Amino acid sequence: MSLSLSPSTPKLFRLLCACTASQSEHCIDSKMAKTRLACLLTLLSTHCYFSVSAVVLKTNNESPWTDEFDKIELSCLIESISTTNPRIEWKKITNEGPSYVYFDRKISGDLENRAMIREPATLLITNATRLDTAKYRCEVTAADDQKSFDEIVINLVVRVKPVVPKCSVPKSVPFGKSAELSCVEDEGFPKSQYQWFKNREEIPDDPKTSLKFFNSTYTLNAEAGTLNFIAVRKEDAGEYFCRAKNDAGYSECPPQKMEVYDIDVVGIVLGVLVVAVVLLCITAGICCAYKRGYFSSQKQTGNSYKVPAKGDGVDYVRTEDEGDFRHKSSFVI
């Protein structure tokens, strides 16, 4: 077993700790009293301890991050070990469970052809993608050590720059009416936050904090990307665009123009009156035409005939043949 020191061990005791218990008397001047020796040994027992061989791991960064397509190092440092050729493995941990990315001294799985091992156990990803965001576990097994196994878990985040967001801006809005402008983007990681701009100037979250927007009545949702006007004013007309941003960067949609127009109440009322008058005239004309008989007609077909007036004592009967009549005489007594 090897002798180790605690960090708080004083220099004097560090010298004494270099000796084993059986050699302690030789490390101290022979003129020292036995009581002095007993005191020193008591202090030594407080500051010295013996350690057994064990594999111990550490990392420089438990939560590294990188931008997409950049390289990133997942450090796995072996702080102490006695085994000459330990077994080293890396596993990627997702919701579906763990999977090997380094096994039997070979890169495998999701990181194949995109990673390498830096001795002794550090994993270097040379071209990180958004799918690499996960937890990774470094495992070292040392068969010759008394404590033969240790592991550390590293949480990797690969940041993804937002793509150009989809923006919706109404082309024209009536004065005093409500309006909604929307902006959305689904590629960025972490999730994008949104900013709105009018005529190249950022719109503040609270209109009361800016003189230019002080009289505007709107609500801005930076997480959802919406800009809602409660009642638009003439001053709200202009060119609007949205910016989606996160830690990896930002993207903007092209500017779109929104106009604000007045509602012509007088024109609407006059239009309704004109339509009502036209409908009234049409109705009156139809009624007059009916009264004068323009819509009545008499139709006669080839099968129609006029029944002759009955003579005294003679009844006319129509047979099945068209136009064939015979009469039936009756005698009057």
mmCIF file of C-alpha atoms in Angstrom:
data_model
loop_
_atom_site.group_PDB
_atom_site.id
_atom_site.type_symbol
_atom_site.label_atom_id
_atom_site.label_comp_id
_atom_site.label_asym_id
_atom_site.label_seq_id
_atom_site.Cartn_x
_atom_site.Cartn_y
_atom_site.Cartn_z
ATOM 1 C CA MET A 1 0.000 0.000 0.000
ATOM 2 C CA SER A 2 1.161 3.528 -0.731
ATOM 3 C CA LEU A 3 1.228 6.371 1.768
ATOM 4 C CA SER A 4 -0.665 9.548 0.851
ATOM 5 C CA LEU A 5 -1.131 12.925 2.535
ATOM 6 C CA SER A 6 -4.150 15.034 3.055
ATOM 7 C CA PRO A 7 -3.947 18.596 1.617
ATOM 8 C CA SER A 8 -3.934 20.095 5.121
ATOM 9 C CA THR A 9 -0.835 18.170 6.272
ATOM 10 C CA PRO A 10 1.839 20.633 7.571
ATOM 11 C CA LYS A 11 5.380 20.513 6.177
ATOM 12 C CA LEU A 12 6.831 19.024 9.338
ATOM 13 C CA PHE A 13 4.390 16.186 9.264
ATOM 14 C CA ARG A 14 4.920 15.646 5.563
ATOM 15 C CA LEU A 15 8.550 14.871 6.369
ATOM 16 C CA LEU A 16 7.538 12.484 9.081
ATOM 17 C CA CYS A 17 4.891 10.839 6.917
ATOM 18 C CA ALA A 18 7.638 9.713 4.564
ATOM 19 C CA CYS A 19 8.578 7.165 7.167
ATOM 20 C CA THR A 20 6.570 4.109 8.050
ATOM 21 C CA ALA A 21 5.414 3.561 11.580
ATOM 22 C CA SER A 22 8.308 1.167 12.243
ATOM 23 C CA GLN A 23 10.852 3.752 11.058
ATOM 24 C CA SER A 24 9.393 6.776 12.791
ATOM 25 C CA GLU A 25 11.921 6.760 15.609
ATOM 26 C CA HIS A 26 14.790 7.116 13.094
ATOM 27 C CA CYS A 27 13.153 10.116 11.460
ATOM 28 C CA ILE A 28 13.106 12.029 14.729
ATOM 29 C CA ASP A 29 16.160 13.160 16.660
ATOM 30 C CA SER A 30 17.098 10.487 19.171
ATOM 31 C CA LYS A 31 17.317 13.136 21.901
ATOM 32 C CA MET A 32 13.539 13.719 21.695
ATOM 33 C CA ALA A 33 11.598 12.604 24.681
ATOM 34 C CA LYS A 34 9.261 9.681 24.392
ATOM 35 C CA THR A 35 6.359 11.960 25.251
ATOM 36 C CA ARG A 36 7.275 14.218 22.330
ATOM 37 C CA LEU A 37 7.318 11.189 20.049
ATOM 38 C CA ALA A 38 3.903 10.083 21.238
ATOM 39 C CA CYS A 39 2.507 13.570 20.533
ATOM 40 C CA LEU A 40 3.925 13.619 17.018
ATOM 41 C CA LEU A 41 2.564 10.177 16.241
ATOM 42 C CA THR A 42 -0.855 11.352 17.368
ATOM 43 C CA LEU A 43 -0.658 14.308 15.012
ATOM 44 C CA LEU A 44 0.545 12.064 12.215
ATOM 45 C CA SER A 45 -2.480 9.839 12.606
ATOM 46 C CA THR A 46 -4.660 12.910 12.054
ATOM 47 C CA HIS A 47 -2.980 14.161 8.856
ATOM 48 C CA CYS A 48 -1.729 10.970 7.193
ATOM 49 C CA TYR A 49 -3.789 8.240 5.557
ATOM 50 C CA PHE A 50 -3.092 5.181 3.496
ATOM 51 C CA SER A 51 -4.854 4.744 0.131
ATOM 52 C CA VAL A 52 -5.480 1.623 -1.911
ATOM 53 C CA SER A 53 -5.091 1.445 -5.710
ATOM 54 C CA ALA A 54 -8.244 2.575 -7.539
ATOM 55 C CA VAL A 55 -9.328 3.968 -10.888
ATOM 56 C CA VAL A 56 -10.533 7.557 -10.516
ATOM 57 C CA LEU A 57 -11.947 9.726 -13.340
ATOM 58 C CA LYS A 58 -12.525 13.444 -13.642
ATOM 59 C CA THR A 59 -13.550 15.918 -16.363
ATOM 60 C CA ASN A 60 -12.690 19.501 -17.132
ATOM 61 C CA ASN A 61 -16.248 20.346 -18.181
ATOM 62 C CA GLU A 62 -19.416 18.492 -17.250
ATOM 63 C CA SER A 63 -21.656 20.640 -19.501
ATOM 64 C CA PRO A 64 -19.807 21.531 -22.715
ATOM 65 C CA TRP A 65 -21.510 23.188 -25.691
ATOM 66 C CA THR A 66 -20.647 23.964 -29.283
ATOM 67 C CA ASP A 67 -22.264 25.339 -32.436
ATOM 68 C CA GLU A 68 -23.458 22.964 -35.118
ATOM 69 C CA PHE A 69 -20.694 21.680 -37.456
ATOM 70 C CA ASP A 70 -17.938 22.742 -35.042
ATOM 71 C CA LYS A 71 -15.744 20.395 -33.017
ATOM 72 C CA ILE A 72 -16.113 19.691 -29.318
ATOM 73 C CA GLU A 73 -14.080 17.794 -26.735
ATOM 74 C CA LEU A 74 -15.644 15.634 -24.017
ATOM 75 C CA SER A 75 -12.864 15.312 -21.497
ATOM 76 C CA CYS A 76 -12.482 12.092 -19.527
ATOM 77 C CA LEU A 77 -9.262 12.208 -17.506
ATOM 78 C CA ILE A 78 -7.882 9.258 -15.551
ATOM 79 C CA GLU A 79 -6.677 10.748 -12.287
ATOM 80 C CA SER A 80 -5.278 7.512 -10.845
ATOM 81 C CA ILE A 81 -5.009 3.926 -12.048
ATOM 82 C CA SER A 82 -2.693 0.912 -11.676
ATOM 83 C CA THR A 83 -3.902 -1.222 -14.577
ATOM 84 C CA THR A 84 -1.738 -0.902 -17.673
ATOM 85 C CA ASN A 85 -4.421 -1.362 -20.364
ATOM 86 C CA PRO A 86 -7.818 -0.445 -18.922
ATOM 87 C CA ARG A 87 -11.021 -0.967 -20.879
ATOM 88 C CA ILE A 88 -12.478 2.362 -22.021
ATOM 89 C CA GLU A 89 -16.027 2.803 -23.334
ATOM 90 C CA TRP A 90 -18.227 5.759 -24.264
ATOM 91 C CA LYS A 91 -22.013 5.574 -24.362
ATOM 92 C CA LYS A 92 -24.600 8.035 -25.629
ATOM 93 C CA ILE A 93 -27.666 8.231 -23.367
ATOM 94 C CA THR A 94 -31.012 9.253 -24.883
ATOM 95 C CA ASN A 95 -34.670 8.628 -24.092
ATOM 96 C CA GLU A 96 -34.418 5.369 -26.035
ATOM 97 C CA GLY A 97 -31.612 4.203 -23.766
ATOM 98 C CA PRO A 98 -27.789 4.021 -23.924
ATOM 99 C CA SER A 99 -25.893 3.161 -27.113
ATOM 100 C CA TYR A 100 -22.167 2.701 -27.774
ATOM 101 C CA VAL A 101 -20.215 5.445 -29.516
ATOM 102 C CA TYR A 102 -16.812 4.028 -28.551
ATOM 103 C CA PHE A 103 -16.378 0.288 -27.950
ATOM 104 C CA ASP A 104 -13.527 -2.199 -28.378
ATOM 105 C CA ARG A 105 -11.199 0.715 -29.245
ATOM 106 C CA LYS A 106 -13.367 1.788 -32.200
ATOM 107 C CA ILE A 107 -15.704 4.745 -32.799
ATOM 108 C CA SER A 108 -19.167 3.417 -33.596
ATOM 109 C CA GLY A 109 -22.845 4.319 -33.742
ATOM 110 C CA ASP A 110 -23.876 7.948 -34.263
ATOM 111 C CA LEU A 111 -20.288 9.245 -34.111
ATOM 112 C CA GLU A 112 -18.728 6.892 -36.648
ATOM 113 C CA ASN A 113 -16.325 8.794 -38.958
ATOM 114 C CA ARG A 114 -16.929 11.981 -36.948
ATOM 115 C CA ALA A 115 -14.974 11.421 -33.741
ATOM 116 C CA MET A 116 -11.697 10.161 -32.273
ATOM 117 C CA ILE A 117 -10.186 9.271 -28.902
ATOM 118 C CA ARG A 118 -7.470 11.427 -27.380
ATOM 119 C CA GLU A 119 -5.376 9.369 -24.988
ATOM 120 C CA PRO A 120 -6.168 8.191 -22.560
ATOM 121 C CA ALA A 121 -9.986 8.505 -22.680
ATOM 122 C CA THR A 122 -11.092 11.935 -23.974
ATOM 123 C CA LEU A 123 -13.669 11.887 -26.800
ATOM 124 C CA LEU A 124 -13.255 14.486 -29.577
ATOM 125 C CA ILE A 125 -16.212 15.091 -31.922
ATOM 126 C CA THR A 126 -14.885 16.742 -35.081
ATOM 127 C CA ASN A 127 -18.199 17.686 -36.732
ATOM 128 C CA ALA A 128 -21.021 18.062 -34.236
ATOM 129 C CA THR A 129 -24.649 18.030 -35.393
ATOM 130 C CA ARG A 130 -27.906 18.876 -33.660
ATOM 131 C CA LEU A 131 -28.560 15.160 -33.148
ATOM 132 C CA ASP A 132 -25.459 14.922 -30.953
ATOM 133 C CA THR A 133 -27.166 16.847 -28.159
ATOM 134 C CA ALA A 134 -27.376 14.254 -25.369
ATOM 135 C CA LYS A 135 -25.704 12.887 -22.271
ATOM 136 C CA TYR A 136 -22.481 10.908 -22.722
ATOM 137 C CA ARG A 137 -20.974 8.483 -20.220
ATOM 138 C CA CYS A 138 -17.285 7.645 -20.008
ATOM 139 C CA GLU A 139 -16.642 4.254 -18.390
ATOM 140 C CA VAL A 140 -13.233 2.877 -17.419
ATOM 141 C CA THR A 141 -12.666 -0.640 -16.133
ATOM 142 C CA ALA A 142 -9.283 -1.440 -14.537
ATOM 143 C CA ALA A 143 -9.004 -5.140 -13.735
ATOM 144 C CA ASP A 144 -5.794 -4.846 -11.668
ATOM 145 C CA ASP A 145 -7.074 -2.099 -9.378
ATOM 146 C CA GLN A 146 -8.816 -2.796 -6.115
ATOM 147 C CA LYS A 147 -11.531 -0.312 -7.150
ATOM 148 C CA SER A 148 -11.791 -1.482 -10.716
ATOM 149 C CA PHE A 149 -14.537 0.726 -12.207
ATOM 150 C CA ASP A 150 -15.405 4.396 -12.459
ATOM 151 C CA GLU A 151 -17.574 6.574 -14.724
ATOM 152 C CA ILE A 152 -18.473 10.202 -15.385
ATOM 153 C CA VAL A 153 -21.462 11.687 -17.224
ATOM 154 C CA ILE A 154 -21.126 14.698 -19.538
ATOM 155 C CA ASN A 155 -24.097 16.698 -20.831
ATOM 156 C CA LEU A 156 -23.406 17.974 -24.372
ATOM 157 C CA VAL A 157 -25.461 20.729 -26.038
ATOM 158 C CA VAL A 158 -25.069 21.470 -29.753
ATOM 159 C CA ARG A 159 -26.477 24.904 -30.554
ATOM 160 C CA VAL A 160 -28.245 25.437 -33.883
ATOM 161 C CA LYS A 161 -28.618 28.845 -35.524
ATOM 162 C CA PRO A 162 -32.221 29.799 -36.426
ATOM 163 C CA VAL A 163 -33.302 29.662 -40.061
ATOM 164 C CA VAL A 164 -35.154 32.536 -41.778
ATOM 165 C CA PRO A 165 -38.468 32.836 -39.908
ATOM 166 C CA LYS A 166 -41.882 32.875 -41.576
ATOM 167 C CA CYS A 167 -43.467 36.298 -41.032
ATOM 168 C CA SER A 168 -47.093 37.298 -41.550
ATOM 169 C CA VAL A 169 -47.904 41.026 -41.788
ATOM 170 C CA PRO A 170 -51.339 42.302 -42.954
ATOM 171 C CA LYS A 171 -51.069 44.543 -46.007
ATOM 172 C CA SER A 172 -53.776 46.971 -44.906
ATOM 173 C CA VAL A 173 -55.752 47.477 -41.688
ATOM 174 C CA PRO A 174 -58.702 49.807 -41.023
ATOM 175 C CA PHE A 175 -58.023 52.637 -38.610
ATOM 176 C CA GLY A 176 -58.968 51.709 -35.051
ATOM 177 C CA LYS A 177 -59.209 47.979 -35.748
ATOM 178 C CA SER A 178 -57.035 45.215 -34.264
ATOM 179 C CA ALA A 179 -54.184 43.521 -36.153
ATOM 180 C CA GLU A 180 -51.818 40.604 -35.499
ATOM 181 C CA LEU A 181 -48.307 40.117 -36.864
ATOM 182 C CA SER A 182 -46.775 36.651 -36.428
ATOM 183 C CA CYS A 183 -43.272 35.197 -36.704
ATOM 184 C CA VAL A 184 -42.243 31.538 -36.358
ATOM 185 C CA GLU A 185 -39.089 29.418 -36.778
ATOM 186 C CA ASP A 186 -38.650 25.757 -35.752
ATOM 187 C CA GLU A 187 -35.005 24.867 -36.499
ATOM 188 C CA GLY A 188 -33.032 26.803 -33.903
ATOM 189 C CA PHE A 189 -31.729 25.259 -30.667
ATOM 190 C CA PRO A 190 -32.066 26.414 -27.981
ATOM 191 C CA LYS A 191 -35.554 27.655 -28.844
ATOM 192 C CA SER A 192 -35.562 31.021 -30.582
ATOM 193 C CA GLN A 193 -36.628 34.302 -29.045
ATOM 194 C CA TYR A 194 -38.228 36.915 -31.318
ATOM 195 C CA GLN A 195 -37.814 40.633 -31.895
ATOM 196 C CA TRP A 196 -39.975 42.895 -34.078
ATOM 197 C CA PHE A 197 -38.724 45.938 -35.970
ATOM 198 C CA LYS A 198 -40.577 48.827 -37.579
ATOM 199 C CA ASN A 199 -38.732 50.847 -40.208
ATOM 200 C CA ARG A 200 -35.438 49.204 -39.037
ATOM 201 C CA GLU A 201 -35.999 50.271 -35.411
ATOM 202 C CA GLU A 202 -36.600 47.652 -32.703
ATOM 203 C CA ILE A 203 -40.059 47.698 -31.142
ATOM 204 C CA PRO A 204 -39.773 47.691 -27.322
ATOM 205 C CA ASP A 205 -41.672 45.171 -25.196
ATOM 206 C CA ASP A 206 -43.444 48.040 -23.445
ATOM 207 C CA PRO A 207 -44.525 50.960 -25.690
ATOM 208 C CA LYS A 208 -44.442 53.337 -22.720
ATOM 209 C CA THR A 209 -40.649 53.059 -22.565
ATOM 210 C CA SER A 210 -40.179 54.734 -25.976
ATOM 211 C CA LEU A 211 -41.264 58.164 -27.174
ATOM 212 C CA LYS A 212 -41.834 56.883 -30.720
ATOM 213 C CA PHE A 213 -44.173 54.115 -29.600
ATOM 214 C CA PHE A 214 -45.637 55.803 -26.522
ATOM 215 C CA ASN A 215 -49.128 56.194 -28.023
ATOM 216 C CA SER A 216 -49.240 52.736 -29.594
ATOM 217 C CA THR A 217 -51.444 50.059 -28.087
ATOM 218 C CA TYR A 218 -49.858 46.672 -28.659
ATOM 219 C CA THR A 219 -48.620 43.572 -26.858
ATOM 220 C CA LEU A 220 -45.421 41.788 -27.885
ATOM 221 C CA ASN A 221 -44.731 38.127 -27.052
ATOM 222 C CA ALA A 222 -41.013 37.409 -27.465
ATOM 223 C CA GLU A 223 -41.446 33.644 -27.003
ATOM 224 C CA ALA A 224 -44.400 33.152 -29.372
ATOM 225 C CA GLY A 225 -43.238 35.776 -31.903
ATOM 226 C CA THR A 226 -46.557 37.667 -32.054
ATOM 227 C CA LEU A 227 -47.167 41.411 -32.194
ATOM 228 C CA ASN A 228 -50.815 42.310 -31.506
ATOM 229 C CA PHE A 229 -52.221 45.808 -32.076
ATOM 230 C CA ILE A 230 -55.340 46.472 -30.050
ATOM 231 C CA ALA A 231 -56.333 49.496 -32.160
ATOM 232 C CA VAL A 232 -54.071 50.595 -35.000
ATOM 233 C CA ARG A 233 -53.321 54.248 -35.622
ATOM 234 C CA LYS A 234 -52.072 56.082 -38.664
ATOM 235 C CA GLU A 235 -48.620 56.190 -37.059
ATOM 236 C CA ASP A 236 -48.517 52.370 -36.967
ATOM 237 C CA ALA A 237 -48.203 52.162 -40.756
ATOM 238 C CA GLY A 238 -44.738 51.183 -41.965
ATOM 239 C CA GLU A 239 -42.398 48.310 -42.845
ATOM 240 C CA TYR A 240 -42.194 45.482 -40.334
ATOM 241 C CA PHE A 241 -39.819 42.525 -40.050
ATOM 242 C CA CYS A 242 -38.985 39.932 -37.406
ATOM 243 C CA ARG A 243 -35.705 38.552 -36.046
ATOM 244 C CA ALA A 244 -35.375 35.052 -34.569
ATOM 245 C CA LYS A 245 -32.331 34.663 -32.319
ATOM 246 C CA ASN A 246 -30.660 32.277 -29.872
ATOM 247 C CA ASP A 247 -27.165 31.681 -28.501
ATOM 248 C CA ALA A 248 -25.967 30.365 -31.878
ATOM 249 C CA GLY A 249 -26.991 33.437 -33.928
ATOM 250 C CA TYR A 250 -30.020 35.038 -35.578
ATOM 251 C CA SER A 251 -31.986 35.240 -38.840
ATOM 252 C CA GLU A 252 -34.453 37.825 -40.179
ATOM 253 C CA CYS A 253 -37.409 37.747 -42.541
ATOM 254 C CA PRO A 254 -37.720 40.359 -45.359
ATOM 255 C CA PRO A 255 -39.547 43.612 -44.467
ATOM 256 C CA GLN A 256 -43.273 43.757 -45.254
ATOM 257 C CA LYS A 257 -45.357 46.932 -45.534
ATOM 258 C CA MET A 258 -48.527 47.508 -43.505
ATOM 259 C CA GLU A 259 -50.911 50.337 -44.423
ATOM 260 C CA VAL A 260 -53.591 51.905 -42.233
ATOM 261 C CA TYR A 261 -56.657 53.396 -43.951
ATOM 262 C CA ASP A 262 -59.731 55.300 -42.774
ATOM 263 C CA ILE A 263 -63.197 53.794 -42.986
ATOM 264 C CA ASP A 264 -65.468 56.068 -45.210
ATOM 265 C CA VAL A 265 -68.661 55.904 -43.166
ATOM 266 C CA VAL A 266 -70.472 58.489 -45.338
ATOM 267 C CA GLY A 267 -69.620 56.595 -48.498
ATOM 268 C CA ILE A 268 -70.850 53.324 -47.018
ATOM 269 C CA VAL A 269 -74.179 54.915 -45.984
ATOM 270 C CA LEU A 270 -74.670 56.495 -49.417
ATOM 271 C CA GLY A 271 -73.892 53.188 -51.096
ATOM 272 C CA VAL A 272 -76.487 51.401 -48.997
ATOM 273 C CA LEU A 273 -79.083 54.069 -49.807
ATOM 274 C CA VAL A 274 -78.391 53.824 -53.549
ATOM 275 C CA VAL A 275 -78.806 50.065 -53.491
ATOM 276 C CA ALA A 276 -82.071 50.405 -51.530
ATOM 277 C CA VAL A 277 -83.474 52.938 -54.034
ATOM 278 C CA VAL A 278 -82.541 50.724 -56.986
ATOM 279 C CA LEU A 279 -84.237 47.711 -55.427
ATOM 280 C CA LEU A 280 -87.359 49.801 -54.678
ATOM 281 C CA CYS A 281 -87.567 51.007 -58.295
ATOM 282 C CA ILE A 282 -87.209 47.480 -59.629
ATOM 283 C CA THR A 283 -89.971 46.249 -57.336
ATOM 284 C CA ALA A 284 -92.328 49.104 -58.357
ATOM 285 C CA GLY A 285 -91.680 48.449 -62.056
ATOM 286 C CA ILE A 286 -92.518 44.749 -61.715
ATOM 287 C CA CYS A 287 -95.788 45.572 -59.935
ATOM 288 C CA CYS A 288 -96.834 48.037 -62.674
ATOM 289 C CA ALA A 289 -96.033 45.492 -65.375
ATOM 290 C CA TYR A 290 -98.275 42.906 -63.715
ATOM 291 C CA LYS A 291 -101.132 45.355 -63.427
ATOM 292 C CA ARG A 292 -100.948 46.233 -67.124
ATOM 293 C CA GLY A 293 -100.886 42.593 -68.114
ATOM 294 C CA TYR A 294 -97.434 42.436 -69.596
ATOM 295 C CA PHE A 295 -96.767 39.157 -67.833
ATOM 296 C CA SER A 296 -100.181 37.439 -68.777
ATOM 297 C CA SER A 297 -100.529 35.205 -71.942
ATOM 298 C CA GLN A 298 -103.052 32.897 -73.531
ATOM 299 C CA LYS A 299 -101.764 29.715 -75.086
ATOM 300 C CA GLN A 300 -103.671 27.492 -77.501
ATOM 301 C CA THR A 301 -102.454 24.164 -78.736
ATOM 302 C CA GLY A 302 -103.573 22.029 -81.652
ATOM 303 C CA ASN A 303 -105.613 19.862 -79.294
ATOM 304 C CA SER A 304 -107.620 22.727 -77.834
ATOM 305 C CA TYR A 305 -111.093 23.401 -79.070
ATOM 306 C CA LYS A 306 -114.083 25.484 -78.239
ATOM 307 C CA VAL A 307 -117.075 23.518 -77.038
ATOM 308 C CA PRO A 308 -120.174 24.551 -79.034
ATOM 309 C CA ALA A 309 -123.188 25.754 -77.175
ATOM 310 C CA LYS A 310 -125.681 23.071 -76.409
ATOM 311 C CA GLY A 311 -128.870 23.090 -78.418
ATOM 312 C CA ASP A 312 -132.171 22.191 -76.960
ATOM 313 C CA GLY A 313 -132.455 18.474 -76.522
ATOM 314 C CA VAL A 314 -128.953 17.706 -77.897
ATOM 315 C CA ASP A 315 -125.972 16.550 -75.827
ATOM 316 C CA TYR A 316 -122.534 16.554 -77.437
ATOM 317 C CA VAL A 317 -120.080 13.869 -76.421
ATOM 318 C CA ARG A 318 -116.410 13.694 -77.391
ATOM 319 C CA THR A 319 -115.116 10.334 -78.424
ATOM 320 C CA GLU A 320 -111.573 9.032 -77.981
ATOM 321 C CA ASP A 321 -110.597 10.144 -81.496
ATOM 322 C CA GLU A 322 -109.502 13.728 -81.651
ATOM 323 C CA GLY A 323 -112.085 15.996 -83.309
ATOM 324 C CA ASP A 324 -114.670 13.203 -83.574
ATOM 325 C CA PHE A 325 -117.986 14.240 -82.035
ATOM 326 C CA ARG A 326 -121.353 12.612 -82.004
ATOM 327 C CA HIS A 327 -124.542 13.819 -80.564
ATOM 328 C CA LYS A 328 -127.083 12.111 -78.466
ATOM 329 C CA SER A 329 -130.661 13.046 -79.027
ATOM 330 C CA SER A 330 -133.070 13.398 -76.246
ATOM 331 C CA PHE A 331 -136.748 13.640 -76.544
ATOM 332 C CA VAL A 332 -138.682 16.177 -74.711
ATOM 333 C CA ILE A 333 -142.180 15.078 -73.785
#
